């Protein structure tokens, strides 16, 4: 079946460290891929998206590239800040049928 | 300006007493979703509407029902809430287009069962 798998957390980094959160997916066809962020006590916010193979989504210093050959959409940031501490969710959207499913989430904690 | 509005933000209900959560959208999106989220776990898709087509997830309990009377509104009915149904319930909308899509989420309704 179709699914999204993220690396397990929590991930703890020092400020200005490099961040990678892995995400891989299983799907038929050509889904769109997203990263959502959830800050403590808040709702889900779209961080970035990519709608076709080799697209790169970027926002607020975060980047992710849609890699069809490796079925991956890894999230990266060159220099994290304390304010980036949150839970990050990778998500997959099926254009046919409109179904949107999430990975299990990765908690990021950035220390000063 | 809120585009996906969930009411109420906090709901307390008694064990076994039916409860309805509501969601409205001003985006005219054709897809609406209901998710259940516990603690910091992944949002679990309960069901979604693609236009008028209702899509129920295989593992969604029968206790959960949904109604979408028009494009703008969608309701989640929990017929007999149990303690295990206490969670954050998230409504989302999206529009499927050839160029891709984006899902917008409401702030959620936190349900407490007493």
Short mmCIF file of C-alpha atoms in Angstrom, two decimals, chain A:
data_model
loop_
_atom_site.label_atom_id
_atom_site.label_comp_id
_atom_site.label_asym_id
_atom_site.label_seq_id
_atom_site.Cartn_x
_atom_site.Cartn_y
_atom_site.Cartn_z
CA UNK A 1 0.00 0.00 0.00
CA UNK A 2 0.92 3.64 -0.02
CA UNK A 3 2.87 4.92 2.94
CA UNK A 4 5.33 7.48 4.27
CA UNK A 5 8.22 6.61 6.57
CA UNK A 6 10.30 9.13 8.50
CA UNK A 7 13.41 8.74 10.58
CA UNK A 8 12.66 8.33 14.23
CA UNK A 9 13.21 11.10 16.69
CA UNK A 10 13.77 12.92 18.80
CA UNK A 11 16.60 14.65 17.03
CA UNK A 12 18.64 16.94 19.25
CA UNK A 13 21.04 19.44 17.70
CA UNK A 14 23.04 22.44 18.78
CA UNK A 15 22.24 25.81 17.29
CA UNK A 16 23.79 26.34 13.82
CA UNK A 17 24.16 22.61 13.22
CA UNK A 18 23.17 20.98 9.93
CA UNK A 19 19.82 19.22 9.88
CA UNK A 20 18.65 16.24 7.87
CA UNK A 21 15.35 14.47 8.48
CA UNK A 22 14.87 11.49 6.23
CA UNK A 23 11.59 10.69 4.53
CA UNK A 24 10.85 7.89 2.11
CA UNK A 25 7.59 6.92 0.53
CA UNK A 26 5.82 4.09 -1.20
CA UNK A 27 3.23 5.05 -3.77
CA UNK A 28 1.82 4.26 -7.15
CA UNK A 29 1.79 7.00 -9.71
CA UNK A 30 3.14 10.47 -9.10
CA UNK A 31 2.12 11.90 -5.76
CA UNK A 32 2.86 15.37 -4.47
CA UNK A 33 5.09 15.57 -1.39
CA UNK A 34 5.01 17.96 1.53
CA UNK A 35 6.72 18.84 4.77
CA UNK A 36 4.53 20.19 7.54
CA UNK A 37 5.71 21.64 10.84
CA UNK A 38 3.86 21.65 14.14
CA UNK A 39 5.06 23.91 16.95
CA UNK A 40 4.08 23.03 20.51
CA UNK A 41 0.39 23.56 21.12
CA UNK A 42 -0.27 24.72 17.57
CA UNK A 43 -1.78 23.35 14.38
CA UNK A 44 -0.06 22.07 11.26
CA UNK A 45 1.65 24.54 8.94
CA UNK A 46 2.87 23.79 5.46
CA UNK A 47 6.64 24.22 5.36
CA UNK A 48 7.37 23.31 1.74
CA UNK A 49 6.14 21.18 -1.12
CA UNK A 50 7.15 19.52 -4.38
CA UNK A 51 4.73 18.30 -6.99
CA UNK A 52 6.90 16.33 -9.43
CA UNK A 53 10.18 14.48 -9.66
CA UNK A 54 13.34 16.62 -9.23
CA UNK A 55 11.35 19.57 -7.88
CA UNK A 56 12.99 21.29 -4.93
CA UNK A 57 10.78 22.85 -2.32
CA UNK A 58 12.25 25.53 -0.08
CA UNK A 59 11.12 27.87 2.66
CA UNK A 60 12.70 29.60 5.68
CA UNK A 61 16.07 28.01 4.94
CA UNK A 62 14.64 24.49 4.71
CA UNK A 63 14.91 22.49 1.50
CA UNK A 64 13.74 19.13 0.20
CA UNK A 65 14.13 17.54 -3.25
CA UNK A 66 11.63 15.08 -4.72
CA UNK A 67 13.76 12.06 -5.70
CA UNK A 68 11.72 9.54 -7.61
CA UNK A 69 14.64 7.15 -8.15
CA UNK A 70 15.13 6.76 -4.39
CA UNK A 71 11.49 7.52 -3.44
CA UNK A 72 12.73 10.09 -0.97
CA UNK A 73 12.01 13.64 0.14
CA UNK A 74 14.58 14.41 2.82
CA UNK A 75 14.35 17.69 4.71
CA UNK A 76 17.54 19.73 5.17
CA UNK A 77 18.60 22.99 6.72
CA UNK A 78 22.13 24.31 6.79
CA UNK A 79 21.98 26.06 10.17
CA UNK A 80 19.20 25.39 12.64
CA UNK A 81 17.97 27.83 15.26
CA UNK A 82 16.34 27.28 18.63
CA UNK A 83 13.10 28.52 17.10
CA UNK A 84 13.12 25.55 14.70
CA UNK A 85 12.31 23.22 17.58
CA UNK A 86 9.08 21.51 16.56
CA UNK A 87 7.68 18.28 15.16
CA UNK A 88 8.16 17.81 11.42
CA UNK A 89 5.82 15.66 9.33
CA UNK A 90 6.43 14.38 5.83
CA UNK A 91 3.21 13.91 3.84
CA UNK A 92 2.11 12.42 0.55
CA UNK A 93 -0.83 13.56 -1.56
CA UNK A 94 -2.55 11.57 -4.27
CA UNK A 95 -3.80 13.80 -7.05
CA UNK A 96 -6.20 11.03 -8.01
CA UNK A 97 -8.63 10.73 -5.15
CA UNK A 98 -7.24 13.58 -3.09
CA UNK A 99 -5.93 11.46 -0.23
CA UNK A 100 -3.32 13.05 2.07
CA UNK A 101 -1.35 10.84 4.46
CA UNK A 102 1.41 11.61 6.95
CA UNK A 103 4.57 10.03 8.20
CA UNK A 104 4.95 9.43 11.91
CA UNK A 105 6.66 12.75 12.61
CA UNK A 106 10.14 13.63 13.82
CA UNK A 107 10.61 15.80 16.86
CA UNK A 108 13.47 18.28 16.57
CA UNK A 109 14.99 19.94 19.61
CA UNK A 110 17.60 22.65 19.07
CA UNK A 111 19.74 23.66 22.06
CA UNK A 112 21.44 27.06 22.39
#
